Amino acid sequence: MIDGAKVPKRERFNPAKHLAYQRPERIVSMKDIGLEGAGISATAISEPFPLFTREAIAQMRAEIFSKDSLENCQYSSSFCKNMIRAMGPAIAPFIYDAWNSPEVLSGISEVAGIEIVPVFDIDIGNVNISFDDQTGTTTGDETAAEQVPAFAWHYDSFPFVCVTMLSDCEGMIGGETAIRTQSGEVMKLRGPAMGTAIVLQGRYIEHQALKAFGGSERITMVTSFRARSPFVKDESVLTGVRGISNVSDLYTQYTEYRLEILEDRIRAKRKSENYRAASKRSFDVDEIRVWLETQRQFIDAMLVEIYEVEDGEEE
């Protein structure tokens, strides 16, 4: 796998060559699954849609299985045995540039139904790897294969994720994404092919990936997203990433983006208050107290997430 991931020449991300975005044929809405009004967007989950070319996938795999990545970015948890994450722009410049590309973000935001950006660098391009016996051996029983979970039912830590397939799925059975509706019913969406992706509002939807059978490997890349606007609620938590991250780096990046949101909100509020005073309108006690309470809740949420972690602790 490592030798097979090598490419003749490393490239920088070029949307003209590496982007293959096409809007998905179907986007399931939050209303469709009984969760209208929950979350930050009307989009629940998309069907797989083309996102990256095969040339792009080859470059990504080369960075994932590079010496630097394997020596410095391997993680394991009870959720996934083999992960590569937190590669960053130094080890994985192609991957970093791809997920920060305006063209890529435009397409993903179109699917999400709201303008979104990566949550922070440490969660750009989280790679889940399974191979050989971990992917399973096909028995020809497609119904049975569809029922086996690759991951347990869960909610994500961040509002949206984009899951991209980096493996050739020809001959695979299963691999669907299952979501649970408000009524408790299970809805399954077909598995992706190489270079395709799904967008899921996973913070607010219980979901799981079903196991794939018949392939020698299954490699997916997961990048987490939040709303670009500081005025959209951000209910992100660190539960799913604290145990598989350098905690100092994680807390630094989490604090940075949350304080940036708070700073933008305070600047906007100060500007509106200056305008109110210049317009000779009375001070609105109730309104300012509601605003202050909202910001206090925002800070309180950070206090819940930031605490000392003992060595070896995993949630």
Tab-separated table of C-alpha atoms in Angstrom:
chain	number	residue	atom	x	y	z
A	1	MET	CA	0.000	0.000	0.000
A	2	ILE	CA	2.821	2.395	0.904
A	3	ASP	CA	4.850	1.721	-2.235
A	4	GLY	CA	1.702	1.848	-4.360
A	5	ALA	CA	0.896	5.325	-3.061
A	6	LYS	CA	4.074	6.878	-4.439
A	7	VAL	CA	3.705	9.283	-7.370
A	8	PRO	CA	6.337	10.335	-9.944
A	9	LYS	CA	5.960	13.997	-9.016
A	10	ARG	CA	4.370	15.826	-6.108
A	11	GLU	CA	2.038	18.621	-7.190
A	12	ARG	CA	0.230	21.535	-5.592
A	13	PHE	CA	-3.538	21.520	-5.674
A	14	ASN	CA	-4.895	22.981	-8.909
A	15	PRO	CA	-8.706	23.115	-9.136
A	16	ALA	CA	-8.571	23.148	-12.939
A	17	LYS	CA	-6.883	19.737	-12.851
A	18	HIS	CA	-7.887	18.209	-9.544
A	19	LEU	CA	-11.466	19.330	-8.876
A	20	ALA	CA	-14.303	17.253	-10.361
A	21	TYR	CA	-17.230	18.732	-8.422
A	22	GLN	CA	-20.753	18.020	-9.604
A	23	ARG	CA	-23.789	18.793	-7.494
A	24	PRO	CA	-25.302	15.594	-6.024
A	25	GLU	CA	-28.449	14.254	-7.630
A	26	ARG	CA	-30.138	14.011	-4.248
A	27	ILE	CA	-29.820	15.946	-1.010
A	28	VAL	CA	-31.869	14.704	1.947
A	29	SER	CA	-33.194	17.601	4.030
A	30	MET	CA	-33.570	17.842	7.788
A	31	LYS	CA	-37.311	18.080	7.176
A	32	ASP	CA	-37.213	14.772	5.300
A	33	ILE	CA	-35.951	13.001	8.426
A	34	GLY	CA	-38.159	14.846	10.908
A	35	LEU	CA	-35.490	17.226	12.209
A	36	GLU	CA	-36.616	20.478	10.598
A	37	GLY	CA	-35.237	23.438	12.539
A	38	ALA	CA	-32.398	21.482	14.138
A	39	GLY	CA	-28.789	22.254	13.315
A	40	ILE	CA	-27.483	25.145	11.255
A	41	SER	CA	-28.821	24.258	7.799
A	42	ALA	CA	-31.698	22.548	6.028
A	43	THR	CA	-29.314	19.927	4.578
A	44	ALA	CA	-29.129	16.571	6.365
A	45	ILE	CA	-27.026	14.404	4.054
A	46	SER	CA	-26.166	14.171	0.382
A	47	GLU	CA	-25.797	11.220	-1.895
A	48	PRO	CA	-22.202	10.654	-3.071
A	49	PHE	CA	-21.118	13.250	-5.622
A	50	PRO	CA	-17.942	13.712	-7.692
A	51	LEU	CA	-15.461	15.962	-5.895
A	52	PHE	CA	-11.851	15.102	-6.786
A	53	THR	CA	-10.188	13.611	-9.868
A	54	ARG	CA	-8.132	10.427	-9.758
A	55	GLU	CA	-5.007	12.571	-10.121
A	56	ALA	CA	-6.009	14.415	-6.951
A	57	ILE	CA	-6.630	11.171	-5.069
A	58	ALA	CA	-3.173	9.906	-6.096
A	59	GLN	CA	-1.553	13.049	-4.683
A	60	MET	CA	-3.516	12.723	-1.449
A	61	ARG	CA	-2.547	9.080	-1.005
A	62	ALA	CA	1.099	9.966	-1.615
A	63	GLU	CA	0.997	12.465	1.249
A	64	ILE	CA	-0.954	10.149	3.560
A	65	PHE	CA	1.513	7.281	3.163
A	66	SER	CA	4.654	9.406	3.143
A	67	LYS	CA	7.421	8.720	5.657
A	68	ASP	CA	6.729	11.953	7.572
A	69	SER	CA	3.036	11.190	7.837
A	70	LEU	CA	3.484	7.597	8.982
A	71	GLU	CA	6.111	8.579	11.560
A	72	ASN	CA	4.293	11.576	13.016
A	73	CYS	CA	0.571	11.382	12.307
A	74	GLN	CA	-0.632	7.860	13.142
A	75	TYR	CA	-3.386	7.505	15.725
A	76	SER	CA	-5.601	4.714	16.980
A	77	SER	CA	-8.746	4.599	19.088
A	78	SER	CA	-11.550	2.260	20.034
A	79	PHE	CA	-13.539	3.881	17.226
A	80	CYS	CA	-10.997	3.320	14.451
A	81	LYS	CA	-7.833	1.215	14.706
A	82	ASN	CA	-5.862	2.956	11.955
A	83	MET	CA	-5.943	6.707	11.464
A	84	ILE	CA	-3.715	9.336	9.900
A	85	ARG	CA	-4.600	12.845	11.074
A	86	ALA	CA	-3.270	16.311	11.868
A	87	MET	CA	-0.821	16.216	8.954
A	88	GLY	CA	-1.008	19.961	8.447
A	89	PRO	CA	0.418	22.058	5.597
A	90	ALA	CA	4.030	21.014	6.233
A	91	ILE	CA	3.466	17.280	5.723
A	92	ALA	CA	0.412	17.399	3.449
A	93	PRO	CA	0.368	20.684	1.480
A	94	PHE	CA	-1.800	19.239	-1.312
A	95	ILE	CA	-4.484	18.063	1.115
A	96	TYR	CA	-4.323	21.313	3.083
A	97	ASP	CA	-4.651	23.457	-0.035
A	98	ALA	CA	-7.480	21.310	-1.399
A	99	TRP	CA	-9.683	21.722	1.664
A	100	ASN	CA	-8.977	25.451	1.839
A	101	SER	CA	-9.531	26.012	-1.886
A	102	PRO	CA	-12.290	28.566	-2.592
A	103	GLU	CA	-13.548	26.341	-5.409
A	104	VAL	CA	-13.794	23.266	-3.174
A	105	LEU	CA	-15.405	25.250	-0.364
A	106	SER	CA	-17.915	26.736	-2.797
A	107	GLY	CA	-19.047	23.291	-3.912
A	108	ILE	CA	-19.254	21.830	-0.422
A	109	SER	CA	-21.097	24.909	0.839
A	110	GLU	CA	-23.600	24.543	-1.993
A	111	VAL	CA	-24.348	21.001	-0.849
A	112	ALA	CA	-24.439	21.981	2.831
A	113	GLY	CA	-26.874	24.800	2.143
A	114	ILE	CA	-24.760	27.235	4.141
A	115	GLU	CA	-21.314	28.762	3.697
A	116	ILE	CA	-18.904	26.578	5.655
A	117	VAL	CA	-15.154	26.421	6.315
A	118	PRO	CA	-12.857	23.823	7.927
A	119	VAL	CA	-13.214	23.928	11.706
A	120	PHE	CA	-9.456	24.103	12.233
A	121	ASP	CA	-6.243	22.739	10.751
A	122	ILE	CA	-5.900	19.765	13.083
A	123	ASP	CA	-9.100	18.203	11.732
A	124	ILE	CA	-8.411	18.749	8.028
A	125	GLY	CA	-8.029	15.427	6.252
A	126	ASN	CA	-8.597	12.873	9.007
A	127	VAL	CA	-7.957	9.520	7.281
A	128	ASN	CA	-9.635	6.276	8.383
A	129	ILE	CA	-7.946	3.139	7.069
A	130	SER	CA	-9.155	-0.449	7.039
A	131	PHE	CA	-7.718	-3.274	5.000
A	132	ASP	CA	-7.699	-7.039	4.456
A	133	ASP	CA	-9.736	-8.700	7.246
A	134	GLN	CA	-10.916	-5.283	8.482
A	135	THR	CA	-12.841	-4.684	5.274
A	136	GLY	CA	-14.178	-8.225	5.264
A	137	THR	CA	-14.422	-10.987	2.703
A	138	THR	CA	-17.416	-10.962	0.418
A	139	THR	CA	-19.808	-13.902	0.670
A	140	GLY	CA	-22.090	-12.802	-2.101
A	141	ASP	CA	-24.780	-12.047	0.469
A	142	GLU	CA	-25.394	-8.379	-0.235
A	143	THR	CA	-28.211	-8.116	2.304
A	144	ALA	CA	-26.009	-9.416	5.115
A	145	ALA	CA	-23.147	-7.143	4.107
A	146	GLU	CA	-25.368	-4.104	4.249
A	147	GLN	CA	-26.237	-4.765	7.896
A	148	VAL	CA	-22.712	-4.901	9.361
A	149	PRO	CA	-21.495	-1.635	10.933
A	150	ALA	CA	-17.964	-0.367	10.347
A	151	PHE	CA	-18.467	2.222	13.089
A	152	ALA	CA	-20.983	2.402	15.924
A	153	TRP	CA	-23.928	4.799	15.915
A	154	HIS	CA	-22.680	8.239	16.881
A	155	TYR	CA	-22.951	12.008	16.520
A	156	ASP	CA	-20.004	14.039	15.265
A	157	SER	CA	-18.202	16.708	17.266
A	158	PHE	CA	-18.610	19.401	14.602
A	159	PRO	CA	-21.571	20.685	12.556
A	160	PHE	CA	-20.717	19.234	9.133
A	161	VAL	CA	-18.355	16.647	7.726
A	162	CYS	CA	-17.320	15.887	4.180
A	163	VAL	CA	-16.331	12.235	3.739
A	164	THR	CA	-14.278	11.469	0.625
A	165	MET	CA	-13.472	7.989	-0.698
A	166	LEU	CA	-9.788	7.435	-1.494
A	167	SER	CA	-10.029	3.738	-2.465
A	168	ASP	CA	-11.129	1.957	-5.603
A	169	CYS	CA	-14.492	0.488	-4.610
A	170	GLU	CA	-14.982	-1.781	-7.618
A	171	GLY	CA	-16.262	-5.143	-6.407
A	172	MET	CA	-17.126	-3.874	-2.938
A	173	ILE	CA	-20.453	-4.671	-1.313
A	174	GLY	CA	-21.856	-2.474	1.441
A	175	GLY	CA	-20.190	0.709	2.631
A	176	GLU	CA	-23.425	2.690	2.870
A	177	THR	CA	-24.000	5.539	5.297
A	178	ALA	CA	-26.940	4.943	7.627
A	179	ILE	CA	-28.740	7.748	9.453
A	180	ARG	CA	-31.443	7.558	12.089
A	181	THR	CA	-34.526	9.697	11.539
A	182	GLN	CA	-36.465	11.499	14.251
A	183	SER	CA	-38.975	8.630	14.316
A	184	GLY	CA	-36.214	6.070	14.875
A	185	GLU	CA	-36.272	4.639	11.369
A	186	VAL	CA	-32.979	3.958	9.592
A	187	MET	CA	-32.280	5.497	6.180
A	188	LYS	CA	-29.349	4.223	4.116
A	189	LEU	CA	-27.555	6.053	1.325
A	190	ARG	CA	-25.368	4.241	-1.168
A	191	GLY	CA	-21.642	3.977	-0.649
A	192	PRO	CA	-19.227	6.283	-2.469
A	193	ALA	CA	-16.795	5.546	-5.301
A	194	MET	CA	-13.214	6.784	-5.549
A	195	GLY	CA	-13.076	10.574	-5.684
A	196	THR	CA	-16.697	11.022	-4.628
A	197	ALA	CA	-17.850	12.458	-1.320
A	198	ILE	CA	-20.850	12.906	0.912
A	199	VAL	CA	-21.722	15.916	3.055
A	200	LEU	CA	-23.442	15.203	6.382
A	201	GLN	CA	-24.685	17.454	9.185
A	202	GLY	CA	-23.314	14.904	11.605
A	203	ARG	CA	-23.404	16.976	14.799
A	204	TYR	CA	-27.181	16.782	14.755
A	205	ILE	CA	-27.860	13.414	13.085
A	206	GLU	CA	-27.141	10.006	14.594
A	207	HIS	CA	-25.334	7.972	11.961
A	208	GLN	CA	-22.960	5.125	11.223
A	209	ALA	CA	-20.922	3.793	8.331
A	210	LEU	CA	-21.755	0.244	7.289
A	211	LYS	CA	-18.926	-2.166	6.656
A	212	ALA	CA	-17.696	-2.790	3.125
A	213	PHE	CA	-16.939	-6.296	1.904
A	214	GLY	CA	-14.884	-7.515	-1.015
A	215	GLY	CA	-12.122	-4.916	-1.121
A	216	SER	CA	-8.499	-5.156	-0.025
A	217	GLU	CA	-8.673	-1.685	1.538
A	218	ARG	CA	-11.087	1.080	2.419
A	219	ILE	CA	-9.598	4.522	2.952
A	220	THR	CA	-11.802	7.521	3.643
A	221	MET	CA	-10.868	11.105	4.375
A	222	VAL	CA	-13.048	13.096	6.764
A	223	THR	CA	-12.824	16.875	7.067
A	224	SER	CA	-14.944	18.750	9.610
A	225	PHE	CA	-16.670	22.048	8.893
A	226	ARG	CA	-18.395	24.896	10.723
A	227	ALA	CA	-20.335	27.919	9.551
A	228	ARG	CA	-18.217	30.739	8.138
A	229	SER	CA	-20.473	33.376	9.700
A	230	PRO	CA	-19.716	34.179	13.353
A	231	PHE	CA	-23.410	34.848	13.878
A	232	VAL	CA	-24.462	31.244	13.278
A	233	LYS	CA	-24.557	29.114	16.419
A	234	ASP	CA	-21.516	26.912	16.971
A	235	GLU	CA	-22.225	23.894	19.178
A	236	SER	CA	-18.977	22.090	18.425
A	237	VAL	CA	-17.480	19.843	21.096
A	238	LEU	CA	-14.096	18.155	21.386
A	239	THR	CA	-15.351	14.781	22.603
A	240	GLY	CA	-14.539	12.902	19.419
A	241	VAL	CA	-11.077	14.380	18.831
A	242	ARG	CA	-9.521	14.996	22.249
A	243	GLY	CA	-8.246	11.433	22.629
A	244	ILE	CA	-6.686	11.345	19.153
A	245	SER	CA	-5.001	14.738	19.098
A	246	ASN	CA	-2.052	16.588	20.522
A	247	VAL	CA	-4.091	18.309	23.216
A	248	SER	CA	-1.986	21.477	23.270
A	249	ASP	CA	-2.423	21.936	19.510
A	250	LEU	CA	-6.114	21.051	19.719
A	251	TYR	CA	-6.858	23.512	22.511
A	252	THR	CA	-4.801	26.231	20.802
A	253	GLN	CA	-6.708	25.953	17.527
A	254	TYR	CA	-10.081	25.538	19.248
A	255	THR	CA	-9.505	28.611	21.418
A	256	GLU	CA	-8.282	30.657	18.440
A	257	TYR	CA	-11.340	30.101	16.270
A	258	ARG	CA	-13.802	30.475	19.149
A	259	LEU	CA	-12.218	33.739	20.280
A	260	GLU	CA	-12.263	34.961	16.685
A	261	ILE	CA	-16.010	34.299	16.587
A	262	LEU	CA	-16.458	36.127	19.883
A	263	GLU	CA	-14.321	39.039	18.686
A	264	ASP	CA	-16.386	39.393	15.502
A	265	ARG	CA	-19.612	39.329	17.504
A	266	ILE	CA	-18.356	41.964	19.948
A	267	ARG	CA	-17.146	44.251	17.152
A	268	ALA	CA	-20.505	43.956	15.380
A	269	LYS	CA	-22.398	44.622	18.615
A	270	ARG	CA	-20.259	47.638	19.448
A	271	LYS	CA	-20.883	49.021	15.966
A	272	SER	CA	-24.644	48.558	16.265
A	273	GLU	CA	-24.645	50.162	19.721
A	274	ASN	CA	-22.724	53.177	18.414
A	275	TYR	CA	-25.256	53.522	15.609
A	276	ARG	CA	-28.138	53.263	18.091
A	277	ALA	CA	-26.683	55.991	20.274
A	278	ALA	CA	-26.021	58.264	17.284
A	279	SER	CA	-29.625	57.716	16.179
A	280	LYS	CA	-30.857	58.925	19.599
A	281	ARG	CA	-32.685	55.660	20.299
A	282	SER	CA	-33.069	54.482	23.885
A	283	PHE	CA	-30.896	51.774	25.349
A	284	ASP	CA	-32.633	48.379	25.151
A	285	VAL	CA	-31.903	46.626	28.429
A	286	ASP	CA	-33.679	43.380	27.546
A	287	GLU	CA	-31.983	43.105	24.172
A	288	ILE	CA	-28.458	43.651	25.498
A	289	ARG	CA	-29.017	41.215	28.358
A	290	VAL	CA	-30.114	38.518	25.904
A	291	TRP	CA	-27.026	39.194	23.788
A	292	LEU	CA	-24.708	39.070	26.808
A	293	GLU	CA	-26.299	35.850	28.031
A	294	THR	CA	-25.743	34.261	24.611
A	295	GLN	CA	-22.051	35.167	24.720
A	296	ARG	CA	-21.764	33.901	28.295
A	297	GLN	CA	-23.203	30.553	27.192
A	298	PHE	CA	-20.671	30.531	24.358
A	299	ILE	CA	-17.802	31.006	26.840
A	300	ASP	CA	-19.282	28.504	29.298
A	301	ALA	CA	-19.321	25.923	26.511
A	302	MET	CA	-15.581	26.488	26.036
A	303	LEU	CA	-14.978	25.949	29.747
A	304	VAL	CA	-16.697	22.575	29.472
A	305	GLU	CA	-14.378	21.528	26.627
A	306	ILE	CA	-11.053	22.812	27.955
A	307	TYR	CA	-9.647	20.813	30.851
A	308	GLU	CA	-6.463	18.965	31.785
A	309	VAL	CA	-6.131	15.540	30.172
A	310	GLU	CA	-4.217	12.745	31.868
A	311	ASP	CA	-1.704	10.761	29.799
A	312	GLY	CA	-3.389	7.850	28.059
A	313	GLU	CA	-6.886	9.191	28.685
A	314	GLU	CA	-9.374	8.385	25.918
A	315	GLU	CA	-13.036	9.299	25.847
